[in-house]
Structures are given as C-alpha cells and as structure tokens.
mmCIF file of C-alpha atoms and ligand atoms in Angstrom:
data_model
loop_
_atom_site.group_PDB
_atom_site.id
_atom_site.type_symbol
_atom_site.label_atom_id
_atom_site.label_comp_id
_atom_site.label_asym_id
_atom_site.label_seq_id
_atom_site.Cartn_x
_atom_site.Cartn_y
_atom_site.Cartn_z
ATOM 1 C CA UNK A 22 -45.308 6.067 23.602
ATOM 2 C CA UNK A 23 -41.573 8.250 22.708
ATOM 3 C CA UNK A 24 -40.272 10.409 24.788
ATOM 4 C CA UNK A 25 -38.139 14.242 23.719
ATOM 5 C CA UNK A 26 -36.896 16.606 26.029
ATOM 6 C CA UNK A 27 -35.365 19.579 25.367
ATOM 7 C CA UNK A 28 -32.612 19.134 28.665
ATOM 8 C CA UNK A 29 -31.499 23.134 27.227
ATOM 9 C CA UNK A 30 -34.730 24.802 28.869
ATOM 10 C CA UNK A 31 -35.315 22.596 32.021
ATOM 11 C CA UNK A 32 -35.008 25.112 34.515
ATOM 12 C CA UNK A 33 -35.437 22.104 37.518
ATOM 13 C CA UNK A 34 -39.321 23.060 38.539
ATOM 14 C CA UNK A 35 -39.787 19.129 39.540
ATOM 15 C CA UNK A 36 -43.711 19.252 38.217
ATOM 16 C CA UNK A 37 -42.661 16.077 35.950
ATOM 17 C CA UNK A 38 -41.173 13.524 38.668
ATOM 18 C CA UNK A 39 -43.617 14.619 41.006
ATOM 19 C CA UNK A 40 -46.277 13.539 38.321
ATOM 20 C CA UNK A 41 -44.434 9.967 37.064
ATOM 21 C CA UNK A 42 -41.799 9.308 39.815
ATOM 22 C CA UNK A 43 -40.553 6.084 37.560
ATOM 23 C CA UNK A 44 -40.107 8.408 34.559
ATOM 24 C CA UNK A 45 -38.121 10.889 35.635
ATOM 25 C CA UNK A 46 -35.725 12.646 38.590
ATOM 26 C CA UNK A 47 -33.243 15.515 38.557
ATOM 27 C CA UNK A 48 -29.872 15.598 39.032
ATOM 28 C CA UNK A 49 -28.598 16.583 42.087
ATOM 29 C CA UNK A 50 -26.295 19.395 41.207
ATOM 30 C CA UNK A 51 -28.745 21.408 38.995
ATOM 31 C CA UNK A 52 -32.236 19.895 39.306
ATOM 32 C CA UNK A 53 -32.608 19.224 35.525
ATOM 33 C CA UNK A 54 -34.773 17.091 34.588
ATOM 34 C CA UNK A 55 -33.681 13.366 33.967
ATOM 35 C CA UNK A 56 -35.282 10.405 31.522
ATOM 36 C CA UNK A 57 -35.475 7.107 33.711
ATOM 37 C CA UNK A 58 -36.841 5.325 30.749
ATOM 38 C CA UNK A 59 -37.359 6.408 27.080
ATOM 39 C CA UNK A 60 -40.150 3.741 26.082
ATOM 40 C CA UNK A 61 -41.678 3.564 29.534
ATOM 41 C CA UNK A 62 -44.153 0.902 29.066
ATOM 42 C CA UNK A 63 -47.619 2.317 28.216
ATOM 43 C CA UNK A 64 -49.523 1.793 32.226
ATOM 44 C CA UNK A 65 -47.695 5.025 33.031
ATOM 45 C CA UNK A 66 -48.857 6.839 29.344
ATOM 46 C CA UNK A 67 -51.224 8.777 32.045
ATOM 47 C CA UNK A 68 -49.049 9.689 33.954
ATOM 48 C CA UNK A 69 -46.241 11.198 31.431
ATOM 49 C CA UNK A 70 -48.979 13.491 29.553
ATOM 50 C CA UNK A 71 -49.768 15.026 33.319
ATOM 51 C CA UNK A 72 -45.886 15.950 33.286
ATOM 52 C CA UNK A 73 -45.495 17.395 29.781
ATOM 53 C CA UNK A 74 -49.255 19.079 30.660
ATOM 54 C CA UNK A 75 -47.766 20.111 34.256
ATOM 55 C CA UNK A 76 -44.327 21.287 33.134
ATOM 56 C CA UNK A 77 -43.916 24.943 33.449
ATOM 57 C CA UNK A 78 -40.623 25.609 30.789
ATOM 58 C CA UNK A 79 -43.009 23.343 27.969
ATOM 59 C CA UNK A 80 -40.002 20.743 27.006
ATOM 60 C CA UNK A 81 -41.334 17.478 27.419
ATOM 61 C CA UNK A 82 -42.693 16.382 24.116
ATOM 62 C CA UNK A 83 -44.583 12.825 24.408
ATOM 63 C CA UNK A 84 -45.669 10.884 21.731
ATOM 64 C CA UNK A 85 -47.686 8.077 22.429
HETATM 65 S S1 LIG B 126 -41.324 19.808 34.843
HETATM 66 FE FE1 LIG B 126 -40.161 20.214 32.587
HETATM 67 S S2 LIG B 126 -39.051 22.406 33.748
HETATM 68 FE FE2 LIG B 126 -39.382 21.084 35.725
HETATM 69 S S3 LIG B 126 -37.673 19.342 35.841
HETATM 70 FE FE3 LIG B 126 -38.981 18.677 35.262
HETATM 71 S S4 LIG B 126 -38.322 18.844 32.739
HETATM 72 FE FE4 LIG B 126 -37.299 20.350 33.721
#
C-alpha cells in the first residue's frame, strides 16, 4: 500500500487519526497530519481507505 498526502492542503480535521491511529497522527502545534507509516501492513488497508474517504480536504491518496 502506498500513501501520499498533500500536506499543504491538510486542514487538521483529524478524521484520519480517528480512522487509522496506527498510521496517522497530527502535529501538536497546528494539527497537520503526520504519516507514521508510509507503507502499512495489509491489515491496515481498510482503516487507511476509510481515513482517505473521511478526510474533508481529500488530501490522502491511497494505492493498494
Ligand atoms: S483528515 Fe485530512 S484534513 Fe484532517 S488531519 Fe487528516 S489529512 Fe488532514
């Protein structure tokens, strides 16, 4: 799984962290997303796809 994020457009909504807390985190200072694992194991696929779908800024791209 490949994940790419347009960090400049992240609005810090945190939906990705709720959906996949093992893959996404947020910076303390401004809430911008932090990618903890850019190639997560297959068991995380559903969570990551949900995170991408839930992101209000649509900045998460996932290739499975
Ligand atoms: S859900 Fe989208 S906009 Fe919100 S923190 Fe995650 S990547 Fe950023």
